[in-house]
Structures are given as C-alpha cells and as structure tokens.
PDB file of C-alpha atoms and ligand atoms in Angstrom:
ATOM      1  CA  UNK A  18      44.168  59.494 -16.709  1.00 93.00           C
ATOM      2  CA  UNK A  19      44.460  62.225 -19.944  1.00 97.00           C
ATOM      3  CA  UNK A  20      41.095  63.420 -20.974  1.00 95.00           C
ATOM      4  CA  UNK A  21      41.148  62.364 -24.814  1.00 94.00           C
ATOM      5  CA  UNK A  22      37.452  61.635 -25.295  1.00 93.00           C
ATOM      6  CA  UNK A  23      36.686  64.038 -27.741  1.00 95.00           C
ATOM      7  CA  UNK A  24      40.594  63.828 -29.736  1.00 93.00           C
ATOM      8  CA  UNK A  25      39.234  61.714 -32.539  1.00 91.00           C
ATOM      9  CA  UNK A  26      36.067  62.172 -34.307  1.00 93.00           C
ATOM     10  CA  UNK A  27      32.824  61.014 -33.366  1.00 93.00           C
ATOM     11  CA  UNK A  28      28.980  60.954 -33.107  1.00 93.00           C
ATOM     12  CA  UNK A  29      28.474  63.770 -30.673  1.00 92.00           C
ATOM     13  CA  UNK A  30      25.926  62.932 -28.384  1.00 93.00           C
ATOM     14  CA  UNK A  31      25.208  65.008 -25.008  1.00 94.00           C
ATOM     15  CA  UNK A  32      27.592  65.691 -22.571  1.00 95.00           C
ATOM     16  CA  UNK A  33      26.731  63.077 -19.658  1.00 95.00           C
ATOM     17  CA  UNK A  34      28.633  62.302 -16.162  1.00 96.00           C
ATOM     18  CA  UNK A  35      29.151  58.312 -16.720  1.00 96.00           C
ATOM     19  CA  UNK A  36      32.239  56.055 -16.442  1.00 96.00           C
ATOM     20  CA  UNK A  37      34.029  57.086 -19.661  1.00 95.00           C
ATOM     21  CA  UNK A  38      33.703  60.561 -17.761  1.00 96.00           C
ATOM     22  CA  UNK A  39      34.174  60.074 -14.612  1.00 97.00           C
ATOM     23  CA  UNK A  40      37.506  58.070 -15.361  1.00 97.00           C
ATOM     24  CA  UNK A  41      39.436  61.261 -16.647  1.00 97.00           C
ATOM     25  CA  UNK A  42      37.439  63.744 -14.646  1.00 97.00           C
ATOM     26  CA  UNK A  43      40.024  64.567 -12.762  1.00 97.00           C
ATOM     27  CA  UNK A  44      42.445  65.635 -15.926  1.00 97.00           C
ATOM     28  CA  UNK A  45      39.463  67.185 -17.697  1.00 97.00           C
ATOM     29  CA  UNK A  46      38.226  69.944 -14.992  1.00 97.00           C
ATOM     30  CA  UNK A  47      41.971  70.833 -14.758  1.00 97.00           C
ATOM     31  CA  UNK A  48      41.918  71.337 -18.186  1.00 97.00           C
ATOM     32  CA  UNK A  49      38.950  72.866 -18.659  1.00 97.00           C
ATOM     33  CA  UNK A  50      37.994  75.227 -15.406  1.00 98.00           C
ATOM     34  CA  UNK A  51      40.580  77.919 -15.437  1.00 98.00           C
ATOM     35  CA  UNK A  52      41.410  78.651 -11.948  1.00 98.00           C
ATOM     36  CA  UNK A  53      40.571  75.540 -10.131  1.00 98.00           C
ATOM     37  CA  UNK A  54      42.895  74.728  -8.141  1.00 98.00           C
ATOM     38  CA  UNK A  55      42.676  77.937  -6.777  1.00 98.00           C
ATOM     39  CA  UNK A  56      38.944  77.912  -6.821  1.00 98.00           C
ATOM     40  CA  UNK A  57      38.596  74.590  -4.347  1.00 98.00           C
ATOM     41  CA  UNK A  58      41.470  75.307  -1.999  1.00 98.00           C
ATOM     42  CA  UNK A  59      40.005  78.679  -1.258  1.00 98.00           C
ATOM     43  CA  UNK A  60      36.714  76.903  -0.798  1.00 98.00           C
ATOM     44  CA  UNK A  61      38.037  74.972   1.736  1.00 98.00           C
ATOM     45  CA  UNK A  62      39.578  77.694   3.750  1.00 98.00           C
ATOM     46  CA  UNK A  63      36.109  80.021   3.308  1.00 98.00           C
ATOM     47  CA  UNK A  64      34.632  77.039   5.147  1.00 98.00           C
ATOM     48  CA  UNK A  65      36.480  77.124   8.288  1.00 98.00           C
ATOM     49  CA  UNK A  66      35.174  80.382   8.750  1.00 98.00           C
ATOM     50  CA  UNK A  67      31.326  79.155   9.040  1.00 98.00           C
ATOM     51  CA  UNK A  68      31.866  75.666  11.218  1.00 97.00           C
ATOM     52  CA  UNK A  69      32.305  74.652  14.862  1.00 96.00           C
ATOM     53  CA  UNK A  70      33.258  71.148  15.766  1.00 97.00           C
ATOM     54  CA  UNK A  71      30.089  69.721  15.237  1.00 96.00           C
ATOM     55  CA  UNK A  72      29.291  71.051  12.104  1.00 98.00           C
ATOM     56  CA  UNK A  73      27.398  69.240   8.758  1.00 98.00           C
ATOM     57  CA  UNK A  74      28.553  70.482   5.504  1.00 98.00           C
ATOM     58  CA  UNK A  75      27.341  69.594   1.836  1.00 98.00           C
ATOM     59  CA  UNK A  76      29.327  69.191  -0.996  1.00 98.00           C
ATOM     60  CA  UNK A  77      26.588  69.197  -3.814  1.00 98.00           C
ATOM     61  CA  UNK A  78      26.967  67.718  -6.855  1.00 98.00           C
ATOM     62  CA  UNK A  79      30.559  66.390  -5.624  1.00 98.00           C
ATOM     63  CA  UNK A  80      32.295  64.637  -8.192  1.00 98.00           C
ATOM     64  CA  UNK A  81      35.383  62.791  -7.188  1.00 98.00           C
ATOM     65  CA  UNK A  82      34.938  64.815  -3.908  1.00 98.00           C
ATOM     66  CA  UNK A  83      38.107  67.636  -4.743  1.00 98.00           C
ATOM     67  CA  UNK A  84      35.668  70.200  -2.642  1.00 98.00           C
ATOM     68  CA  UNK A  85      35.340  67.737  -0.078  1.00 98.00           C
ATOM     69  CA  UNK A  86      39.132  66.654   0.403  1.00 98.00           C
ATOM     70  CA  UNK A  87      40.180  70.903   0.439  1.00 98.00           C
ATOM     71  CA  UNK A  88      37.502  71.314   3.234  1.00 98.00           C
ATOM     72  CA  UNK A  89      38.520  68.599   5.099  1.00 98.00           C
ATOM     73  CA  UNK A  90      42.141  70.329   5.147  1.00 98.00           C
ATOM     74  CA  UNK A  91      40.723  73.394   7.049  1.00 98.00           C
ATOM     75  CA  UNK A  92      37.771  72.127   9.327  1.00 98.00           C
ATOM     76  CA  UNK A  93      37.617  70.138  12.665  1.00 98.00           C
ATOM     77  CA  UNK A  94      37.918  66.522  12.117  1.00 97.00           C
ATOM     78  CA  UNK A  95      34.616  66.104  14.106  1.00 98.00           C
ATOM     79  CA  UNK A  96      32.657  68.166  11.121  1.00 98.00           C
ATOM     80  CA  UNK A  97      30.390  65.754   9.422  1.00 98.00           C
ATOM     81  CA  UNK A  98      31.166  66.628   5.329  1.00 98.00           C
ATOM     82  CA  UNK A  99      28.594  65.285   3.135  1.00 98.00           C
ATOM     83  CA  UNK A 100      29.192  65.130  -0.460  1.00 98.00           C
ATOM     84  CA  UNK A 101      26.407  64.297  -2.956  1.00 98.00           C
ATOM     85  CA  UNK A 102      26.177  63.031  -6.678  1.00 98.00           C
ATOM     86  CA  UNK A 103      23.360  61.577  -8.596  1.00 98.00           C
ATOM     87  CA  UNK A 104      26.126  59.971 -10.548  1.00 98.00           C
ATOM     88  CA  UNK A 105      27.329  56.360  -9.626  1.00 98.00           C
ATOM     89  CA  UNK A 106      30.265  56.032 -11.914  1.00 98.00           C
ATOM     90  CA  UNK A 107      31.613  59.644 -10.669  1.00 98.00           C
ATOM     91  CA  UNK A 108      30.675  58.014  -6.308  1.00 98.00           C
ATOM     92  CA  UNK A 109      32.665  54.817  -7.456  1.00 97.00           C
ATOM     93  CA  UNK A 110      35.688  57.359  -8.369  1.00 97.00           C
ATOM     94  CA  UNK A 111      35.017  59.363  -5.641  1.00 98.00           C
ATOM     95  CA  UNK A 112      35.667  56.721  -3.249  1.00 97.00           C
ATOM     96  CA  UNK A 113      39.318  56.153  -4.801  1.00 96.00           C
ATOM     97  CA  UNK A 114      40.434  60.062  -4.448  1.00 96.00           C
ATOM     98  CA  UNK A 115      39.117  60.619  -0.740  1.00 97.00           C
ATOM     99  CA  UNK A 116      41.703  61.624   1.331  1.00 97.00           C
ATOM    100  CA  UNK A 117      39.429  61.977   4.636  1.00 97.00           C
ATOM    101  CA  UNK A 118      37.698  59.897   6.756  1.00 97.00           C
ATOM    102  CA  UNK A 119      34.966  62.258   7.680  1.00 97.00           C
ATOM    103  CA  UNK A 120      33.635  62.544   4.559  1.00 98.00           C
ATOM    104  CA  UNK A 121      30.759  60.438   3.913  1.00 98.00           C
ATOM    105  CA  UNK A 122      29.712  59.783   0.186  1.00 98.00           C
ATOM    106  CA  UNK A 123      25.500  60.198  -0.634  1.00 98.00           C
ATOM    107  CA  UNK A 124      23.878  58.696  -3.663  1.00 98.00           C
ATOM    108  CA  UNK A 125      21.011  61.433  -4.339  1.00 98.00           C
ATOM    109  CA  UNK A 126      19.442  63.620  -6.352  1.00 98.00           C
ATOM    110  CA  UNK A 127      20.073  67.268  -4.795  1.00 98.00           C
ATOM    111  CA  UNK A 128      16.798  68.517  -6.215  1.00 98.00           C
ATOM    112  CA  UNK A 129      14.679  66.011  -4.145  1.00 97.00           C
ATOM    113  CA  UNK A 130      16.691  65.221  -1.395  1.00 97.00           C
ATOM    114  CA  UNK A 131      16.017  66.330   2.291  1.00 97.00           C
ATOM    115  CA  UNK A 132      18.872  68.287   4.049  1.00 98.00           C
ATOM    116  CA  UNK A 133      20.158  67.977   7.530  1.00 98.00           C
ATOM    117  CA  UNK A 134      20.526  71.456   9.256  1.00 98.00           C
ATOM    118  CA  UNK A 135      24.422  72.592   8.201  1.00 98.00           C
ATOM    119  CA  UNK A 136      26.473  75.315   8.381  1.00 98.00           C
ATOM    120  CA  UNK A 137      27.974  75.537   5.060  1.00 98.00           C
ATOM    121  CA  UNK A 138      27.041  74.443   1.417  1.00 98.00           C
ATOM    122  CA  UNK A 139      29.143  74.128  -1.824  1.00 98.00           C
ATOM    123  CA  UNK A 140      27.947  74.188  -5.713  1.00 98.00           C
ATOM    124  CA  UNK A 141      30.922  74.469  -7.075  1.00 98.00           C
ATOM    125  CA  UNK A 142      29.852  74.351 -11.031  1.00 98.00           C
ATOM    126  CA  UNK A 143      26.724  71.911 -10.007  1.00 98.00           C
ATOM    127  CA  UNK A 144      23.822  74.327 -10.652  1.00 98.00           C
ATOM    128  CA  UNK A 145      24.636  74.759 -14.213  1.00 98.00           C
ATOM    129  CA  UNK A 146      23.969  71.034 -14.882  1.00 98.00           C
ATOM    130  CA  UNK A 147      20.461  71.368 -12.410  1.00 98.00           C
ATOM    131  CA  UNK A 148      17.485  72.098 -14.963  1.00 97.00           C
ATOM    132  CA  UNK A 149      16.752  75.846 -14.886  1.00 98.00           C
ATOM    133  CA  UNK A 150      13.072  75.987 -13.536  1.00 98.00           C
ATOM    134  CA  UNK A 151      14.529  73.665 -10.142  1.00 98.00           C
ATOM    135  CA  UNK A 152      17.228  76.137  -9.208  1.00 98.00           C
ATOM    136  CA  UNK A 153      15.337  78.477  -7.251  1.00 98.00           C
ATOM    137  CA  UNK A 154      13.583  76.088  -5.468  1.00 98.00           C
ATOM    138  CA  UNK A 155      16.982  74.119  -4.802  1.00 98.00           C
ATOM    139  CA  UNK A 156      18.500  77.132  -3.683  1.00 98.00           C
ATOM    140  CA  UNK A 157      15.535  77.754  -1.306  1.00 98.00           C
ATOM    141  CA  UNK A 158      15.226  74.581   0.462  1.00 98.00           C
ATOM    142  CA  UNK A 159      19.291  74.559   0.440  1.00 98.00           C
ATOM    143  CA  UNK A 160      18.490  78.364   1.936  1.00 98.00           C
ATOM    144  CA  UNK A 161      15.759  76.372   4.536  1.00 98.00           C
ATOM    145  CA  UNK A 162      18.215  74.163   5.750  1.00 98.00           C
ATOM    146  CA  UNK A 163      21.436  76.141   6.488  1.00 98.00           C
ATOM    147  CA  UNK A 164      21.766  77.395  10.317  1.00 98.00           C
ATOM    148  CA  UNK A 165      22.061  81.028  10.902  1.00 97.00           C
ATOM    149  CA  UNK A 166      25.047  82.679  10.278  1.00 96.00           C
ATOM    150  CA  UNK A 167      25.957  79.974   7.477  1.00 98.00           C
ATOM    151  CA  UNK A 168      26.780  80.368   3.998  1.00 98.00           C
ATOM    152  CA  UNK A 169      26.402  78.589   0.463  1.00 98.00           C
ATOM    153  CA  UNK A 170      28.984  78.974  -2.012  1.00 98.00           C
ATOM    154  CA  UNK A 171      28.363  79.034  -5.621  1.00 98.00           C
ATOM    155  CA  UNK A 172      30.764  78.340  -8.402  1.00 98.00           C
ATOM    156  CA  UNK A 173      29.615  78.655 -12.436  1.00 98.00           C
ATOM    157  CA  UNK A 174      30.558  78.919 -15.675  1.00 98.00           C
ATOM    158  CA  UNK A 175      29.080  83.059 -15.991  1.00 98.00           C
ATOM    159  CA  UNK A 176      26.676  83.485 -19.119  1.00 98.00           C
ATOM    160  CA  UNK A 177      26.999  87.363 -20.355  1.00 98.00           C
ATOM    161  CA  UNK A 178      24.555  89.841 -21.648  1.00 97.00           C
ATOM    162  CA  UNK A 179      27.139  91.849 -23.733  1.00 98.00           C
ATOM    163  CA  UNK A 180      27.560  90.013 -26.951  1.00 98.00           C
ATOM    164  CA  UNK A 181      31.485  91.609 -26.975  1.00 98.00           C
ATOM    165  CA  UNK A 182      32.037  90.307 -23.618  1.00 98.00           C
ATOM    166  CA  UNK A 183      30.366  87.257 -24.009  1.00 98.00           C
ATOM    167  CA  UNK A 184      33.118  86.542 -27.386  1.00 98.00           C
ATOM    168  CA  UNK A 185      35.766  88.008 -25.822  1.00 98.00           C
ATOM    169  CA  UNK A 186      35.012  86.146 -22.682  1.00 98.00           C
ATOM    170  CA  UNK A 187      34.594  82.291 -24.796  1.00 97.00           C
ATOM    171  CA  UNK A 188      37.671  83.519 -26.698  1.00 98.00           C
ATOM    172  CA  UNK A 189      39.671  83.203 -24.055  1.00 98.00           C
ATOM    173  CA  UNK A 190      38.718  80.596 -22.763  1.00 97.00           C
ATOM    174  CA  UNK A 191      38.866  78.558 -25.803  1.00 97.00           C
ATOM    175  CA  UNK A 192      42.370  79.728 -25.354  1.00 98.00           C
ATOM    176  CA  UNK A 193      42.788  78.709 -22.000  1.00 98.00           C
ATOM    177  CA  UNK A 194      41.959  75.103 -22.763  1.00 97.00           C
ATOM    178  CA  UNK A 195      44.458  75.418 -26.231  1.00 98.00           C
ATOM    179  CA  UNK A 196      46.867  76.229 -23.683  1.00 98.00           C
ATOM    180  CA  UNK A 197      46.284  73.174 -21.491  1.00 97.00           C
ATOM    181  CA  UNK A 198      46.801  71.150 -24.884  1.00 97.00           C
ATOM    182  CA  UNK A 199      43.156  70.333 -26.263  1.00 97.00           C
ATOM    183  CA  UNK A 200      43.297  70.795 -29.991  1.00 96.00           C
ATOM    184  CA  UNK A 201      40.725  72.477 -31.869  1.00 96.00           C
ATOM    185  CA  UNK A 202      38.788  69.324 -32.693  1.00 97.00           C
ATOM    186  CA  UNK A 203      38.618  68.046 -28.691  1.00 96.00           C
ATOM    187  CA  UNK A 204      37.457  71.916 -27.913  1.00 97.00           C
ATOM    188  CA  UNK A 205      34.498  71.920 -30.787  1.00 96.00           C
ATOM    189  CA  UNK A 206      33.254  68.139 -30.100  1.00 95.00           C
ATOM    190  CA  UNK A 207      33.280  68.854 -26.545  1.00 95.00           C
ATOM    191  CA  UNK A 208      31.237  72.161 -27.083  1.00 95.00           C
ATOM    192  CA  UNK A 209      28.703  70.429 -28.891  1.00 95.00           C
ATOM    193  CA  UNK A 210      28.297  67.418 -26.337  1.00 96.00           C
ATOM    194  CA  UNK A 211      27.844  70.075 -23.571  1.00 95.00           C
ATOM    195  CA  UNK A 212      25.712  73.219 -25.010  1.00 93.00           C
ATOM    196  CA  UNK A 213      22.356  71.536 -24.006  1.00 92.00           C
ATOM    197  CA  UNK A 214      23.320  70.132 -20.507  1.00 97.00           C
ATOM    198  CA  UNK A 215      25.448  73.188 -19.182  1.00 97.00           C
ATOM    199  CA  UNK A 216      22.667  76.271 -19.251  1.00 97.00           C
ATOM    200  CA  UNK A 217      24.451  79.186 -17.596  1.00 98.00           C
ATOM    201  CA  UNK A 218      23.243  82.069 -16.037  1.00 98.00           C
ATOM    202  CA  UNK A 219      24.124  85.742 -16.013  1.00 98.00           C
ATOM    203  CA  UNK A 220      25.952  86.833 -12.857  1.00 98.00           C
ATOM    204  CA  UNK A 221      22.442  89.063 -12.429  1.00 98.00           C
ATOM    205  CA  UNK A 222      20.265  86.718 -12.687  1.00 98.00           C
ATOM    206  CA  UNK A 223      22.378  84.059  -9.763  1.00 98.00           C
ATOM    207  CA  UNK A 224      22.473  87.377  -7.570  1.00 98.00           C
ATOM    208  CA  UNK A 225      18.667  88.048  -7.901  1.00 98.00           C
ATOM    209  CA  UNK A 226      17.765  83.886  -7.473  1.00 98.00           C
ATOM    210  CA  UNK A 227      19.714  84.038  -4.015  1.00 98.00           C
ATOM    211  CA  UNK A 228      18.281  86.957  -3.057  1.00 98.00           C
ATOM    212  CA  UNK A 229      14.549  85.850  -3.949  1.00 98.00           C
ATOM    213  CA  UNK A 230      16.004  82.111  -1.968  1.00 98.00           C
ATOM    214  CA  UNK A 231      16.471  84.173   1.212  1.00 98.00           C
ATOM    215  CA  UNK A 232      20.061  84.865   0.999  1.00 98.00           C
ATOM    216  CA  UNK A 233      21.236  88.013   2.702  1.00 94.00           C
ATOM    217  CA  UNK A 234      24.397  89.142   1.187  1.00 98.00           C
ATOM    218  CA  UNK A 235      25.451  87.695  -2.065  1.00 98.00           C
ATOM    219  CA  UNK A 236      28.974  88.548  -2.917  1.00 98.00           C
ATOM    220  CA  UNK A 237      30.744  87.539  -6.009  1.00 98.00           C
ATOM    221  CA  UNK A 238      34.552  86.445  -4.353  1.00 98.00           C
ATOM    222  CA  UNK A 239      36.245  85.010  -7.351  1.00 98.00           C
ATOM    223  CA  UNK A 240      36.906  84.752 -10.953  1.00 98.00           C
ATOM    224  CA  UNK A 241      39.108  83.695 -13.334  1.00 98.00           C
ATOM    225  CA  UNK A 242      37.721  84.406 -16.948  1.00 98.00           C
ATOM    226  CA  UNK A 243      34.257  83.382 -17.211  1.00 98.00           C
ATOM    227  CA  UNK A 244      34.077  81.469 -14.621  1.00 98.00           C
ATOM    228  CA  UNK A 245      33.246  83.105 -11.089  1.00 98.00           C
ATOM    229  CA  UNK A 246      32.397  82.019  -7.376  1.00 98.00           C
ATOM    230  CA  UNK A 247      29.950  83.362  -5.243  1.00 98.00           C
ATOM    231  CA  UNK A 248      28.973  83.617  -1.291  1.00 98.00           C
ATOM    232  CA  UNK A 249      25.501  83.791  -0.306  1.00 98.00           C
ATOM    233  CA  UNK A 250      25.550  84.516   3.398  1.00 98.00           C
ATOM    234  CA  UNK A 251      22.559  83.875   5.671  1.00 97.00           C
TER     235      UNK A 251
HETATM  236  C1  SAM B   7      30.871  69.752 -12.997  1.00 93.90           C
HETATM  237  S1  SAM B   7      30.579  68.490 -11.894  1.00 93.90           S
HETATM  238  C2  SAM B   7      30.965  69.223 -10.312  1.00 93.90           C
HETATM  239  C3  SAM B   7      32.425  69.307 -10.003  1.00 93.90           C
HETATM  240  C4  SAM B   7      32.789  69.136  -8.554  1.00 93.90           C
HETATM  241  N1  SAM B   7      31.898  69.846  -7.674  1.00 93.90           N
HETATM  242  C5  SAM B   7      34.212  69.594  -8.347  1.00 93.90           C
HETATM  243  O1  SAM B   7      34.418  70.678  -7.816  1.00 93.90           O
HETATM  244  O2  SAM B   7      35.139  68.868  -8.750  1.00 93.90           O
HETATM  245  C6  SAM B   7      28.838  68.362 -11.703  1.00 93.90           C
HETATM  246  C7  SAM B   7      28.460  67.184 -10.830  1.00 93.90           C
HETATM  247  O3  SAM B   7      27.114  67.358 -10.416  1.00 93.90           O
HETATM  248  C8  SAM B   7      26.480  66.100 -10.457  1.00 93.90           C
HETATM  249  N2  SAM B   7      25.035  66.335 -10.587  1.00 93.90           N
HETATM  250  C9  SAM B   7      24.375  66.870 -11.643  1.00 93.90           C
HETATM  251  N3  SAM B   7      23.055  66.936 -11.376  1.00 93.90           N
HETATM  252  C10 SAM B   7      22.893  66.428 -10.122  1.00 93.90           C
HETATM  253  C11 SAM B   7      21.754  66.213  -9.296  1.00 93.90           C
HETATM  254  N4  SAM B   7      20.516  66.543  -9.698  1.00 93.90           N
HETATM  255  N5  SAM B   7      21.945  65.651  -8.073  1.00 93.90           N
HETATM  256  C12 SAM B   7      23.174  65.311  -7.646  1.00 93.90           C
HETATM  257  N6  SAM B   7      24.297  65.505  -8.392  1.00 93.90           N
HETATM  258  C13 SAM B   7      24.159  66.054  -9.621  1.00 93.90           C
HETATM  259  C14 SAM B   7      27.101  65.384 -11.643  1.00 93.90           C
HETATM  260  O4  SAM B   7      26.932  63.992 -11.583  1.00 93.90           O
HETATM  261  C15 SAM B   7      28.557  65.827 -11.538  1.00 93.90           C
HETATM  262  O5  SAM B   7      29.323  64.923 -10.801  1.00 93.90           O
END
C-alpha cells in the first residue's frame, strides 16, 4: 500500500511503529531510505560470509522482516534466522511478507532481551530508534553474544558535525524523497513526527561505541547520501 499518512494535514504527533505504519511500511522505507534495496540485498550476501550450517542470526529491530528474507537468499537453509521487533502491528505484517521458512519471528524488546550465541547480527536503521544512553550497552551484550569470528552490521541515518555537510547532506535527501513523489507537505509533517524518536549519531561517535563494545574492526561499507552501513567484526 502507498505511504500517504502525512499527504493531508494533521495534528503531528510522534513518529510511532503501529498499524497505520506498519501497513505502508513497506512503500514508505522505499521511499524514504535512499539505497535500500541495495542496502538489504548486500546484507544478505555479507552474511553468508560469517555462517556455517548451523548458524543463529538476528535480525534486530526487523520490521516486515526485508533483512531477514535477503539473508535467507544467501545462507544454508539449516541457519536458524531470528528476527526481532518490539512492535506487534509491524510482527503481524511481518508474518504476511516472509518468504522463508527458517525464519522465526520474536516479540521482544532488544534492549532487555537475552541472546543465543550467533554468528551474525543486523541493525539495519534500528539503533537510531533505541534511546541513546542503551546503545552501548546493547551493542555490548549484542558484542557478548556473537561467536568469534562473527560480525554485526549496522545501518543509520548518519548525523554530521559540519553544519555545510549536514544541509547539504538533508538537502538532498529531502530531494531524494521529492523524487520518489512525497510533496513538500508529506516531507515537513513527517519530519516533525520523527525528530524526537530518530536521534542519530555521527559516523565518529558509532565507530568509537563499537570499539568501546569490543568490536575489533569497524568498517564503514556503504552509503548512499546520509545514510551509511557499517561492519563491526569480532
Ligand atoms: C526503521 S525500522 C527497521 C527497518 C528494518 N530493519 C528493515 O530493514 O526493513 C525500526 C524497527 O525497530 C523496531 N524497534 C524499535 N525499538 C525496538 C526495541 N527496543 N526492540 C525491538 N524492536 C525495536 C521498530 O518497531 C521498527 O520495526
């Protein structure tokens, strides 16, 4: 379904993942996430470097499970992929857009939940949504959990600390979503709803948090405007 919850005007209230949401996810991170599609197949092909045939792997903060259905492409069959919302509208829509059988859907919070030992771990644009003073210990006990030789992938929306980069940066990607046919009303509304819920981070700052989490190597592998993926090997 076409993402037109913010076309006419309304009472802007925060940005939150429920039904109306989850209905027209699909449409709206399209829209919205330059790169994307680009973003979650590569995901899924990263993966298949890090698993065996017995492998566990956590999609975090999965959504209508996109991550989950790429990795499933490019991994044994006998991998265990375990993708996790706190949302039940988006899990009820997940369970429509699965396209695997080994993907197993979790109701949970991800910053109180207790991890099985896995060899890979996904993000992708989950940690901006996780409140700022829980990230690094999410990130450690996500660091706790992975076997050796695993990795954790990080997607985000990049925050930066050049104020020309940082306009030139939202100014095109307020083009971007012109492009994909928001007008300008749908593109402020939406802005408001989501300035308080999506706190972003400089690409310094995710570097040092991994680093202080355990992480090894952290290497920024993609972008596409401001928004950027990361691997954090272990
Ligand atoms: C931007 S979406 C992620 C998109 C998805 N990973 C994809 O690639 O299509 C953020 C998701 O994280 C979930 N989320 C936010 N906080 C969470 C938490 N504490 N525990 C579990 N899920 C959470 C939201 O419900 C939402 O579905």
């Amino acid at each position: 379904m076409r993402d037109n919850i913010f076309a006419r005007p309304i009472k802007v209230e925060d940005f939150s993942f429920n039904q109306q949401v989850a209905t027209v996810f699909s449409d709206m991170i399209k829209r919205s996430v330059p790169g994307y599609i680009d973003l979650i197949q590569n995901i899924g092909i990263i993966a298949s470097n890090f698993v065996d045939e017995t492998s566990i792997i956590y999609d975090l903060g999965c959504s209508l499970g996109e991550v989950s259905n790429f990795i499933s492409l490019y991994v044994p069959k006998s991998c265990r992929i375990l993708a996790v919302d706190n949302s039940c509208s988006m899990l009820e829509e997940c369970k429509k857009h699965l396209t695997s059988s080994n993907i197993e859907l979790i109701y949970a919070d991800i910053t109180n939940m207790q991890f099985e030992p896995s060899r890979f771990a996904v993000l992708n644009l989950t940690l901006q949504f996780i409140a700022p003073d829980k990230r690094l210990d999410l990130l450690s006990k996500i660091y706790q959990s992975l076997l050796p030789n695993s990795a954790l992938i990080i997607s985000e929306k990049f925050k930066f600390t050049d104020e020309f980069e940082q306009n030139f940066m939202d100014k095109l990607h307020i083009n971007f979503k012109r492009a994909q046919g928001y007008s300008e009303l749908e593109i402020a509304q939406k802005r408001s709803a989501i300035e308080n819920v999506l706190i972003s981070d400089t690409e310094q700052t995710h570097v040092k948090r991994l680093h202080q989490a355990g992480f090894s190597k952290v290497i920024t592998w993609f972008r596409c405007l401001n928004f950027a993926s990361i691997i954090a090997l272990k």
